[in-house]
PDB file of N, CA, C and O in Angstrom:
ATOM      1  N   UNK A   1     158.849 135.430 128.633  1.00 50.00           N
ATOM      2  CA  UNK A   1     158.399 134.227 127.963  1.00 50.00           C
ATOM      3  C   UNK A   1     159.625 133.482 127.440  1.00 50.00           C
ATOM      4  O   UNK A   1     160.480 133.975 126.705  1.00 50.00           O
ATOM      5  N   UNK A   2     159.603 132.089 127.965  1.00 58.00           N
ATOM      6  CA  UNK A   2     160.698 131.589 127.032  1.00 58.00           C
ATOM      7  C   UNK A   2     160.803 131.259 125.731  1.00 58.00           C
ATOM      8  O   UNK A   2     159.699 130.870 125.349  1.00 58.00           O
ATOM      9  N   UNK A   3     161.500 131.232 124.979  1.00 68.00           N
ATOM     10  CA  UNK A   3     161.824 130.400 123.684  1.00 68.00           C
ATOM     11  C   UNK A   3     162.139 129.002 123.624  1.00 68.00           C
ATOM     12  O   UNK A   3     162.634 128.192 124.408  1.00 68.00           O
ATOM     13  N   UNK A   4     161.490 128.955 121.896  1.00 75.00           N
ATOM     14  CA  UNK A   4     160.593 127.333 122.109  1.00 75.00           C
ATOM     15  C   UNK A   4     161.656 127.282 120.941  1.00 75.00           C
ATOM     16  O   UNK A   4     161.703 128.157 120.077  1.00 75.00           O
ATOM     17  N   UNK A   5     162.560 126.123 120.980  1.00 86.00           N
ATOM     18  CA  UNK A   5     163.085 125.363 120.113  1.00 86.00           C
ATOM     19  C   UNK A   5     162.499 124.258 119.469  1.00 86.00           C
ATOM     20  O   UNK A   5     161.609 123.552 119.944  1.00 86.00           O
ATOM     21  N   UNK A   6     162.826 124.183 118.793  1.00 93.00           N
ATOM     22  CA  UNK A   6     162.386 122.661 118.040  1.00 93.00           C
ATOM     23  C   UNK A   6     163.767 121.780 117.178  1.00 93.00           C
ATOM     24  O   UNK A   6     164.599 122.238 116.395  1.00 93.00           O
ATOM     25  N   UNK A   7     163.633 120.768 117.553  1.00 95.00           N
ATOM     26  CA  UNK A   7     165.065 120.302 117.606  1.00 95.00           C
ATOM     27  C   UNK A   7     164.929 118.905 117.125  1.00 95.00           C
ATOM     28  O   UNK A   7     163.783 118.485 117.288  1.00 95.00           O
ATOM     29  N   UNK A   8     165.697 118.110 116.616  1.00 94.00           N
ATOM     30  CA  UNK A   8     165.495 116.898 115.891  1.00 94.00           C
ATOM     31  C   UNK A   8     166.732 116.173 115.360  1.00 94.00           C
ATOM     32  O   UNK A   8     167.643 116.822 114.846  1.00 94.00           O
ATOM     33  N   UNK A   9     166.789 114.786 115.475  1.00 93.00           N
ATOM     34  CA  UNK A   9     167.775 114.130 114.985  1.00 93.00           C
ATOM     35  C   UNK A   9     167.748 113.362 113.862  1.00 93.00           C
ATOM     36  O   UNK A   9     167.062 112.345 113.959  1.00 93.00           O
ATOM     37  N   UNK A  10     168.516 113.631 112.409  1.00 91.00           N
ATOM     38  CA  UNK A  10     168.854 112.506 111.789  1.00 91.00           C
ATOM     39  C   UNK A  10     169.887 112.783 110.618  1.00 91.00           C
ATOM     40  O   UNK A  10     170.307 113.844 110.157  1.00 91.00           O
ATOM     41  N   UNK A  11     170.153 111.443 110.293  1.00 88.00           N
ATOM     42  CA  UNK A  11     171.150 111.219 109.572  1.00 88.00           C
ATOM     43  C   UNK A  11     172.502 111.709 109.934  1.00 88.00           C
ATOM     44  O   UNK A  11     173.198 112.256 109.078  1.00 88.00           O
ATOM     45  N   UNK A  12     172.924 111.543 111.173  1.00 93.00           N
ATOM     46  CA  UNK A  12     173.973 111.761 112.176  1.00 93.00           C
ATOM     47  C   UNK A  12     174.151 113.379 112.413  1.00 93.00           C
ATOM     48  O   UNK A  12     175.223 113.864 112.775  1.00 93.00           O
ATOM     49  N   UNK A  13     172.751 114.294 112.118  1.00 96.00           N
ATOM     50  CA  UNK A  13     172.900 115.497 112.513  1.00 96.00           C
ATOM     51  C   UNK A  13     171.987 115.901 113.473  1.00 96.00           C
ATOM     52  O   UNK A  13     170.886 115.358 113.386  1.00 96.00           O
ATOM     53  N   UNK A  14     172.139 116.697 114.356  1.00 96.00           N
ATOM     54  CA  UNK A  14     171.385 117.663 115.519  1.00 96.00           C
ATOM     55  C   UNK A  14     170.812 118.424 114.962  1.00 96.00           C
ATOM     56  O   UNK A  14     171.703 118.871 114.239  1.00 96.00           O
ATOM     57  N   UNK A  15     169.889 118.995 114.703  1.00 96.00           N
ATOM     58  CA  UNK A  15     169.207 120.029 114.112  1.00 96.00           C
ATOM     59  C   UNK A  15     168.316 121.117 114.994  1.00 96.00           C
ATOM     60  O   UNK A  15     167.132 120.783 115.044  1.00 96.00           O
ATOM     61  N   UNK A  16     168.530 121.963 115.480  1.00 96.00           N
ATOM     62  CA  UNK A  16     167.774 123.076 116.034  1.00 96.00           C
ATOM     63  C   UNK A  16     167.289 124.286 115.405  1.00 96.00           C
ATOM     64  O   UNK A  16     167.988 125.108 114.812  1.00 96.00           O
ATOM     65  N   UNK A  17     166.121 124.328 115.568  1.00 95.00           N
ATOM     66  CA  UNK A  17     165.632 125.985 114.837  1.00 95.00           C
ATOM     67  C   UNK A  17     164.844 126.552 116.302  1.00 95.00           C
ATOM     68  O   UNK A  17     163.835 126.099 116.842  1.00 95.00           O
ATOM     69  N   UNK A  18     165.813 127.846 116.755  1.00 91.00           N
ATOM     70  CA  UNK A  18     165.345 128.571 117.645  1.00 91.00           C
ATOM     71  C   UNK A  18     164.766 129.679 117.202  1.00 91.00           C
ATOM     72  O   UNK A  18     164.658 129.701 115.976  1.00 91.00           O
ATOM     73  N   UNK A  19     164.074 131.245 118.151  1.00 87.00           N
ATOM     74  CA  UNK A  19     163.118 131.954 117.246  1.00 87.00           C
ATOM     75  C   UNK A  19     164.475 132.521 116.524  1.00 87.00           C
ATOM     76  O   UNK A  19     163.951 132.601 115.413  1.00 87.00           O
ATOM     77  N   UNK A  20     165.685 132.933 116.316  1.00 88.00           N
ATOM     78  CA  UNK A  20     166.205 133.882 115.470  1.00 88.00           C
ATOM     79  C   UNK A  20     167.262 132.889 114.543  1.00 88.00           C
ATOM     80  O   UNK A  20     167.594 133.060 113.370  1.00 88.00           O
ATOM     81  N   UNK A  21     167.619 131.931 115.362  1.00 93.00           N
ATOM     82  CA  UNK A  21     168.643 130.982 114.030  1.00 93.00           C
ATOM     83  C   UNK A  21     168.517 129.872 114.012  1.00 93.00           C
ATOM     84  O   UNK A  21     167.794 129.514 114.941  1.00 93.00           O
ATOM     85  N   UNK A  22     169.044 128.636 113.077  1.00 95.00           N
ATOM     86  CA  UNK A  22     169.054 127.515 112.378  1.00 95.00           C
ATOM     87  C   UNK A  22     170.967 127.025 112.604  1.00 95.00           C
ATOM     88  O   UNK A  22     171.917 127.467 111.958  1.00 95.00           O
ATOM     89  N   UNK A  23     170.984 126.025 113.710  1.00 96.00           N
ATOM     90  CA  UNK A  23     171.412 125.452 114.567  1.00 96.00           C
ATOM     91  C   UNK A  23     171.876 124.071 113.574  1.00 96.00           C
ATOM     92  O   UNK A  23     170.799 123.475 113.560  1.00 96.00           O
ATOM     93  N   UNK A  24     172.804 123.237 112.766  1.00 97.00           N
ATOM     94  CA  UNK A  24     173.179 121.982 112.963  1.00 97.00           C
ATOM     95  C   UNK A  24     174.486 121.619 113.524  1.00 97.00           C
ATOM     96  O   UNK A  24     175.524 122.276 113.439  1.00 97.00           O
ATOM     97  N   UNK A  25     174.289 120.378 114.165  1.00 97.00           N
ATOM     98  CA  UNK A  25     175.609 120.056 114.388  1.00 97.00           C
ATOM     99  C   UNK A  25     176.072 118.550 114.584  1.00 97.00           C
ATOM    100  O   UNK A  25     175.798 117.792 115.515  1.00 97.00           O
ATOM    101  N   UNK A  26     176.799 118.335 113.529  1.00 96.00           N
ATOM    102  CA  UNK A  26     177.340 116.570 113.365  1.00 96.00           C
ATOM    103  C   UNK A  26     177.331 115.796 114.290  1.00 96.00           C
ATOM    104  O   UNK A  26     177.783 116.403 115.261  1.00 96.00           O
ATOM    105  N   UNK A  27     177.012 114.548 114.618  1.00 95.00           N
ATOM    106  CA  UNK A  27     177.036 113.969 115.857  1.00 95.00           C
ATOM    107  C   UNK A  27     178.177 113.035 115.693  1.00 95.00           C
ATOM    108  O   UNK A  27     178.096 112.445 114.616  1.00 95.00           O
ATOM    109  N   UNK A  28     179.129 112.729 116.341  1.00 93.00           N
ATOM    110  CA  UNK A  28     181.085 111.832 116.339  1.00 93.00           C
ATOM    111  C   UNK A  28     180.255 110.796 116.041  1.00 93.00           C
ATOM    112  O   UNK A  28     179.126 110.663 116.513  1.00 93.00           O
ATOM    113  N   UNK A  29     180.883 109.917 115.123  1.00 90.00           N
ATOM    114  CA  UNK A  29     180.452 108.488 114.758  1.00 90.00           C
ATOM    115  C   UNK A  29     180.865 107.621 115.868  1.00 90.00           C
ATOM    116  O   UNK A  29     180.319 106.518 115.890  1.00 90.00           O
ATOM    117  N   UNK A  30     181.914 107.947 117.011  1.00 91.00           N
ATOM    118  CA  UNK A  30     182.508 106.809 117.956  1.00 91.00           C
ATOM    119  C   UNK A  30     181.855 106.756 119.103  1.00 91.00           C
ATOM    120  O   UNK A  30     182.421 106.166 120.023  1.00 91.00           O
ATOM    121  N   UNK A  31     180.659 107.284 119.320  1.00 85.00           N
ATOM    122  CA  UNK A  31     179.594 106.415 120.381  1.00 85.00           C
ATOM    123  C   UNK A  31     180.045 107.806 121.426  1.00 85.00           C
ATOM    124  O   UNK A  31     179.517 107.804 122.538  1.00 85.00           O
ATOM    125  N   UNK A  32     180.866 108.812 121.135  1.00 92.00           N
ATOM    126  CA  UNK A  32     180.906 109.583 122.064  1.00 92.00           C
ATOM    127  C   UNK A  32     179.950 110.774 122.371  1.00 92.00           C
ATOM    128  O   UNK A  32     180.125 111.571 123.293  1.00 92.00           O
ATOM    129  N   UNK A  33     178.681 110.801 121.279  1.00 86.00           N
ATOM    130  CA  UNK A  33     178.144 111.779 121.453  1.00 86.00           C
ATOM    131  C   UNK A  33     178.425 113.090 121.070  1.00 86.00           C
ATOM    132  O   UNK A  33     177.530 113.872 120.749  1.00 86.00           O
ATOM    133  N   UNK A  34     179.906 113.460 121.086  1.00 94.00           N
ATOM    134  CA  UNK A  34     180.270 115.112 120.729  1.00 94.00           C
ATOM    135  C   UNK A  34     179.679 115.721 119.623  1.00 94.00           C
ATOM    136  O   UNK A  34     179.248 115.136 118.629  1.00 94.00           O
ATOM    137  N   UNK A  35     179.678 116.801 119.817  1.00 95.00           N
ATOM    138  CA  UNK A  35     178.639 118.055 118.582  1.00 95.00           C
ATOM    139  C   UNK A  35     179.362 118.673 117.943  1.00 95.00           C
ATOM    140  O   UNK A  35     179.928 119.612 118.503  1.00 95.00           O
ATOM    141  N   UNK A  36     179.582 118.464 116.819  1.00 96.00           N
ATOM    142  CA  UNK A  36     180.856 119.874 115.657  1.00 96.00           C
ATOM    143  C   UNK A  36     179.661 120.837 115.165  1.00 96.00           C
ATOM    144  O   UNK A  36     178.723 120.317 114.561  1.00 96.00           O
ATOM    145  N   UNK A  37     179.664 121.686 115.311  1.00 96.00           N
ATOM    146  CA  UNK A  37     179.048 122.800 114.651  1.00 96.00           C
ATOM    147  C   UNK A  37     179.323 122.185 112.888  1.00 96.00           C
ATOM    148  O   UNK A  37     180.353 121.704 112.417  1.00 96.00           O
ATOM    149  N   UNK A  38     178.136 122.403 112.294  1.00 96.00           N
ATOM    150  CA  UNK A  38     178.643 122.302 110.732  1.00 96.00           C
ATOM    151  C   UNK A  38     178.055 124.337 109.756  1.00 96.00           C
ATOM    152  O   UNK A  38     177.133 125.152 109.712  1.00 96.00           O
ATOM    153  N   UNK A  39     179.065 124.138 109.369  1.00 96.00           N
ATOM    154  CA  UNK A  39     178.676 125.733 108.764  1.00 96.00           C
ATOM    155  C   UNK A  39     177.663 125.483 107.347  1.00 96.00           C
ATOM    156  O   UNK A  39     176.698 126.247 107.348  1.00 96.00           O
ATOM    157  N   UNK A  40     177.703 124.894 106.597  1.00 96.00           N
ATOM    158  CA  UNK A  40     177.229 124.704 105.559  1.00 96.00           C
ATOM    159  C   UNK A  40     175.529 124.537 106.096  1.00 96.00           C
ATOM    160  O   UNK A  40     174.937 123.549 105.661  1.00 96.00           O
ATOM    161  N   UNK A  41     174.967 125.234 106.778  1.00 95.00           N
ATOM    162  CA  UNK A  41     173.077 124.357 106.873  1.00 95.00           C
ATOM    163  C   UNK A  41     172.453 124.593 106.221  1.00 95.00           C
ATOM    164  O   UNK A  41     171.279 124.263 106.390  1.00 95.00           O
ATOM    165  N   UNK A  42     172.910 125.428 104.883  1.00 95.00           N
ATOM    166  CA  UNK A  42     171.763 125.235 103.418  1.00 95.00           C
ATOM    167  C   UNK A  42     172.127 123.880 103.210  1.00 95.00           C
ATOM    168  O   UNK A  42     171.450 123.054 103.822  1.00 95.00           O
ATOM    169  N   UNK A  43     173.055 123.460 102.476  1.00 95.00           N
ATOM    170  CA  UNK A  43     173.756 122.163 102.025  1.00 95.00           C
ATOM    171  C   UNK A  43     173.364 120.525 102.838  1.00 95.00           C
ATOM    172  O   UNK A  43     173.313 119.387 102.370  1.00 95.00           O
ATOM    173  N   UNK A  44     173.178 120.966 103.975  1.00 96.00           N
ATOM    174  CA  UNK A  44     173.396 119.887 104.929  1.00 96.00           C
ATOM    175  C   UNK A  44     171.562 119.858 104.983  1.00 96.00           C
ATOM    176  O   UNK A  44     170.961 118.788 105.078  1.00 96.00           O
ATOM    177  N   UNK A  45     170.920 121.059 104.915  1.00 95.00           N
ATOM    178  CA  UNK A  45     169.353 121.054 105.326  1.00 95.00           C
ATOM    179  C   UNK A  45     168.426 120.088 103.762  1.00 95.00           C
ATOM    180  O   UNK A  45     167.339 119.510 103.778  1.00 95.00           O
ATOM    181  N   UNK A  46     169.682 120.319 102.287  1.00 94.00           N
ATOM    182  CA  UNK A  46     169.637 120.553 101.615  1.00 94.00           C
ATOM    183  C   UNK A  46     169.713 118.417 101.274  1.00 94.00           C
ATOM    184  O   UNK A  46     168.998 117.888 100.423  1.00 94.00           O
ATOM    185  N   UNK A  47     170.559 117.741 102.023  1.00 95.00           N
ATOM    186  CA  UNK A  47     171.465 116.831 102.137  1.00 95.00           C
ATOM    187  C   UNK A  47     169.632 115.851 102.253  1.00 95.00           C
ATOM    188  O   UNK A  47     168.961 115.318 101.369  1.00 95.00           O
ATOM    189  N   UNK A  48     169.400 116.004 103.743  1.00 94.00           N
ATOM    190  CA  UNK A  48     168.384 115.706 104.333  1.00 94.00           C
ATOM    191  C   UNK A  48     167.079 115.965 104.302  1.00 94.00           C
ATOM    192  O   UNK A  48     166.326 115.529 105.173  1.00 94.00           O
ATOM    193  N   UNK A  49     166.695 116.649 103.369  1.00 94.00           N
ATOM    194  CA  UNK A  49     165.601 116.449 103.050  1.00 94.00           C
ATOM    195  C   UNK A  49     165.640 115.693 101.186  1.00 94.00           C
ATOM    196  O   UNK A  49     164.604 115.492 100.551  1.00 94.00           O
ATOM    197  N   UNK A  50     166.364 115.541 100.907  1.00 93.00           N
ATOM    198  CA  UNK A  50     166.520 114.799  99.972  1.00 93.00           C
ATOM    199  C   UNK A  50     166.526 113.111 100.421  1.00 93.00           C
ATOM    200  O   UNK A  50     166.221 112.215  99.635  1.00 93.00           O
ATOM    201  N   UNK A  51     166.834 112.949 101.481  1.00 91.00           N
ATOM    202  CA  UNK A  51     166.789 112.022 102.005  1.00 91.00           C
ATOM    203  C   UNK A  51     165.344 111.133 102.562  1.00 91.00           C
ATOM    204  O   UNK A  51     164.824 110.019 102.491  1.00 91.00           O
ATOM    205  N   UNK A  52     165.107 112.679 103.229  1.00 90.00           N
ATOM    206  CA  UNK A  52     163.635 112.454 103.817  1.00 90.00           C
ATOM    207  C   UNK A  52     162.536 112.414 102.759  1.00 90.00           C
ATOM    208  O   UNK A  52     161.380 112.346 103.176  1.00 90.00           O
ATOM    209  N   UNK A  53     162.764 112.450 101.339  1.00 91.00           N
ATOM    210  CA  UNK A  53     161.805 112.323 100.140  1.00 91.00           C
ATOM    211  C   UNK A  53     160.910 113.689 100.064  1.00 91.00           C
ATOM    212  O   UNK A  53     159.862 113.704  99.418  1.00 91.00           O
ATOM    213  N   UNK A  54     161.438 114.943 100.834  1.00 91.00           N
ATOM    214  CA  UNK A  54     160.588 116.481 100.775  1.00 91.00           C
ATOM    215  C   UNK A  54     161.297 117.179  99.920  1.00 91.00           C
ATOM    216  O   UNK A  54     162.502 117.416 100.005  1.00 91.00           O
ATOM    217  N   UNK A  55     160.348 117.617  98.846  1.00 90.00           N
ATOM    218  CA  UNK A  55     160.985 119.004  97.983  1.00 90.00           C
ATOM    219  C   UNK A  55     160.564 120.270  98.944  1.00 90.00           C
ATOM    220  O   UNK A  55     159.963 120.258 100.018  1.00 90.00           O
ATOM    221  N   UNK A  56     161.021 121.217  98.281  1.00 90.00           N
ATOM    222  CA  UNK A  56     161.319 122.739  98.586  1.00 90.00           C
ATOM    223  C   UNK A  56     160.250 123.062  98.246  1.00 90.00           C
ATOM    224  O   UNK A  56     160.047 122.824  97.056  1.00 90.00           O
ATOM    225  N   UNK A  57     159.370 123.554  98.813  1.00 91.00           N
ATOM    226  CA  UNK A  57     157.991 124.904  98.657  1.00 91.00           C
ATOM    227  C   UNK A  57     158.909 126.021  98.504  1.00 91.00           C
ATOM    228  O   UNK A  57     159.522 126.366  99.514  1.00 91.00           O
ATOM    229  N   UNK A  58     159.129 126.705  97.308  1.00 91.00           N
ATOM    230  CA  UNK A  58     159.975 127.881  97.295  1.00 91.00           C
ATOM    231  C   UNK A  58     158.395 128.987  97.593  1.00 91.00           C
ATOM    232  O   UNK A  58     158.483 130.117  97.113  1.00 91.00           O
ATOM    233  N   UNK A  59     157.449 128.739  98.125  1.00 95.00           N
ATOM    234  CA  UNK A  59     156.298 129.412  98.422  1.00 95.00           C
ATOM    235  C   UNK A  59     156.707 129.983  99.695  1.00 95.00           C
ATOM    236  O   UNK A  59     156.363 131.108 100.057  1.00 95.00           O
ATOM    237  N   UNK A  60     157.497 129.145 100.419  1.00 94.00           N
ATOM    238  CA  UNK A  60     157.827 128.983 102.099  1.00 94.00           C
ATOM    239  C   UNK A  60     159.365 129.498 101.867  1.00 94.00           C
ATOM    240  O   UNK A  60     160.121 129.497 100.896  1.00 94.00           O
ATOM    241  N   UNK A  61     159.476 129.997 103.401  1.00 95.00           N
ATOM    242  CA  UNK A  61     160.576 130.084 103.609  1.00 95.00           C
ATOM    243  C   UNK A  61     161.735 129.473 104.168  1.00 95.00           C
ATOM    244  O   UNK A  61     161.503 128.745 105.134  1.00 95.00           O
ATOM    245  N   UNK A  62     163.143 129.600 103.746  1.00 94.00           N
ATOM    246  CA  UNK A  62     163.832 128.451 104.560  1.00 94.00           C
ATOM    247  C   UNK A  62     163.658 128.014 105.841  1.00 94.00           C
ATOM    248  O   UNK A  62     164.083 126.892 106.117  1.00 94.00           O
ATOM    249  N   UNK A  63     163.072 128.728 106.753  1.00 94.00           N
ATOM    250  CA  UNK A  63     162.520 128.531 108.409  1.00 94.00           C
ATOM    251  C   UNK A  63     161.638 127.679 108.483  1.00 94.00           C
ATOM    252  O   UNK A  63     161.495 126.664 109.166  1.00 94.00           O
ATOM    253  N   UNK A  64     160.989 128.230 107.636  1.00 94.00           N
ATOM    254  CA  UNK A  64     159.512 127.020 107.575  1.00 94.00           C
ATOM    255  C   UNK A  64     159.632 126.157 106.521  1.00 94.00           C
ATOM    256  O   UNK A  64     158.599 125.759 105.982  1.00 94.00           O
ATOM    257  N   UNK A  65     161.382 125.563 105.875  1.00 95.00           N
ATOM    258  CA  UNK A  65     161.130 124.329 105.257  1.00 95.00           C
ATOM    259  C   UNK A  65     161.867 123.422 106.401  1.00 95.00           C
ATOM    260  O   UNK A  65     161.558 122.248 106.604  1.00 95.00           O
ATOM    261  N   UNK A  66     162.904 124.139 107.136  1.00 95.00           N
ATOM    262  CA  UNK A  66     163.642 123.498 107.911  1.00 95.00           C
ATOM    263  C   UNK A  66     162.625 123.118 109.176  1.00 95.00           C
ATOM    264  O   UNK A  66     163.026 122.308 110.011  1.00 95.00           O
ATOM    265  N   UNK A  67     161.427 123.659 109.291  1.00 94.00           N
ATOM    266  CA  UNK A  67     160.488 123.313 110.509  1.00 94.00           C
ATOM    267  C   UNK A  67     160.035 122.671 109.890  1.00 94.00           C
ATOM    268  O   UNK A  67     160.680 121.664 110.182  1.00 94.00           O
ATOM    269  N   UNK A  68     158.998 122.195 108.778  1.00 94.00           N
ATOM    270  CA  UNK A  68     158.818 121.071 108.136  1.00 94.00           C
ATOM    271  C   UNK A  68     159.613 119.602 108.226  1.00 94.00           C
ATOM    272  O   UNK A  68     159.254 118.481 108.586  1.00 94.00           O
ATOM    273  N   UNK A  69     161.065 120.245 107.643  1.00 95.00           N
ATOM    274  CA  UNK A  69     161.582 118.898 108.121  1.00 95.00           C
ATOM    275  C   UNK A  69     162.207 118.517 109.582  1.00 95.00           C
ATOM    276  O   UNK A  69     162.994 117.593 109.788  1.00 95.00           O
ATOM    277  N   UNK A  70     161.855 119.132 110.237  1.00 94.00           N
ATOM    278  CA  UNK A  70     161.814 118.770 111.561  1.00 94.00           C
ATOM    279  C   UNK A  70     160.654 117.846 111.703  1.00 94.00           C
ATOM    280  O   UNK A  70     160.810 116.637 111.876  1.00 94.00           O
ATOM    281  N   UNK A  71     159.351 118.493 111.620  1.00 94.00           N
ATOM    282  CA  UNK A  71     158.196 118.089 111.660  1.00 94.00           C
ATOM    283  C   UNK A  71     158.129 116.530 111.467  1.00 94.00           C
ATOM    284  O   UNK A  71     157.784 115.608 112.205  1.00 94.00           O
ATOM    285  N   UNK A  72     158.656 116.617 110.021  1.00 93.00           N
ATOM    286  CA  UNK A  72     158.579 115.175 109.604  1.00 93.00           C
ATOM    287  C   UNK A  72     159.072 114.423 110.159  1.00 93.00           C
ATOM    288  O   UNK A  72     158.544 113.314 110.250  1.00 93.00           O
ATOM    289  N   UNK A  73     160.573 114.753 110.908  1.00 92.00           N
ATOM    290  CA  UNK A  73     161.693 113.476 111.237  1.00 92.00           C
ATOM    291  C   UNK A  73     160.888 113.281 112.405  1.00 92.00           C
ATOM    292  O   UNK A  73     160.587 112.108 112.628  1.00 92.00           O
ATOM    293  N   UNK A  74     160.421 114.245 113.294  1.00 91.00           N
ATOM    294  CA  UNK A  74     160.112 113.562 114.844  1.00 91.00           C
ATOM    295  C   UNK A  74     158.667 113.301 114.809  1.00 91.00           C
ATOM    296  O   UNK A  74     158.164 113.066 115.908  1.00 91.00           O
ATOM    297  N   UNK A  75     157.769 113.289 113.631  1.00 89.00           N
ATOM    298  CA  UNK A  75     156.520 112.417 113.825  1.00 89.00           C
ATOM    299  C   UNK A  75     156.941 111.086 113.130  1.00 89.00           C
ATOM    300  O   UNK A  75     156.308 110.072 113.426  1.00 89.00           O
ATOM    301  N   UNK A  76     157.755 111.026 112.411  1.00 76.00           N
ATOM    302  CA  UNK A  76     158.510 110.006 111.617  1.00 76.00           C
ATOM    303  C   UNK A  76     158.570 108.953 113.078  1.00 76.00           C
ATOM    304  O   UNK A  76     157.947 107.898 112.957  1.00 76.00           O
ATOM    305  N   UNK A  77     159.084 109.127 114.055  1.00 64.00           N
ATOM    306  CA  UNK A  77     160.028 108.846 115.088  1.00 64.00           C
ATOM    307  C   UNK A  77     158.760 108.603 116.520  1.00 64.00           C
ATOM    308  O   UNK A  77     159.011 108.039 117.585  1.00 64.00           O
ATOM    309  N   UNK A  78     157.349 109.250 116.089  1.00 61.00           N
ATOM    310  CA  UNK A  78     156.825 108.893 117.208  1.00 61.00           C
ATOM    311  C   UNK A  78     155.868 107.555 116.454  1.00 61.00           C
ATOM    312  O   UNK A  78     155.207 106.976 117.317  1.00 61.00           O
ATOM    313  N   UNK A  79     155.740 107.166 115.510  1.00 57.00           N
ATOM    314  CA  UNK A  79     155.302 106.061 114.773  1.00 57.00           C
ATOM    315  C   UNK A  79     156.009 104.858 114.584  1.00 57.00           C
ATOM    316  O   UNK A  79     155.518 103.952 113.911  1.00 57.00           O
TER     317      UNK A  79
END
């Protein structure tokens, strides 16, 4: 069976959550597309959903806040 990513763009970051890890990576501001790995993805997950107007369900876990805000950015994006 394959593995199902879920993957999403914003605020100039890549965001992937595959089944075992949590994936960001900066997108080059010069139109080139390139990907930097960023190490910080509490901080950065932390960055963007502050952005996106979502608090933390400390009920949930970081997997399922970072799939949340996935959720949001790419129904955000089909509207």
């Amino acid at each position: 069976m394959a593995a199902v990513k879920r993957t999403a763009i914003a605020g100039g970051y890549f965001i992937e959550l595959g089944s075992k890890d949590i994936e960001i990576y900066s997108i080059a501001t010069d139109g080139s597309g390139a990907l930097k790995r960023v190490d910080d993805i509490q901080g950065t997950i932390r960055k963007l959903t502050g952005q996106a107007g979502i608090e933390r369900d400390y009920n949930q876990s970081f997997r399922q806040h970072v799939a949340r805000l996935i959720q949001h950015i790419n129904s955000k994006e089909e509207k």
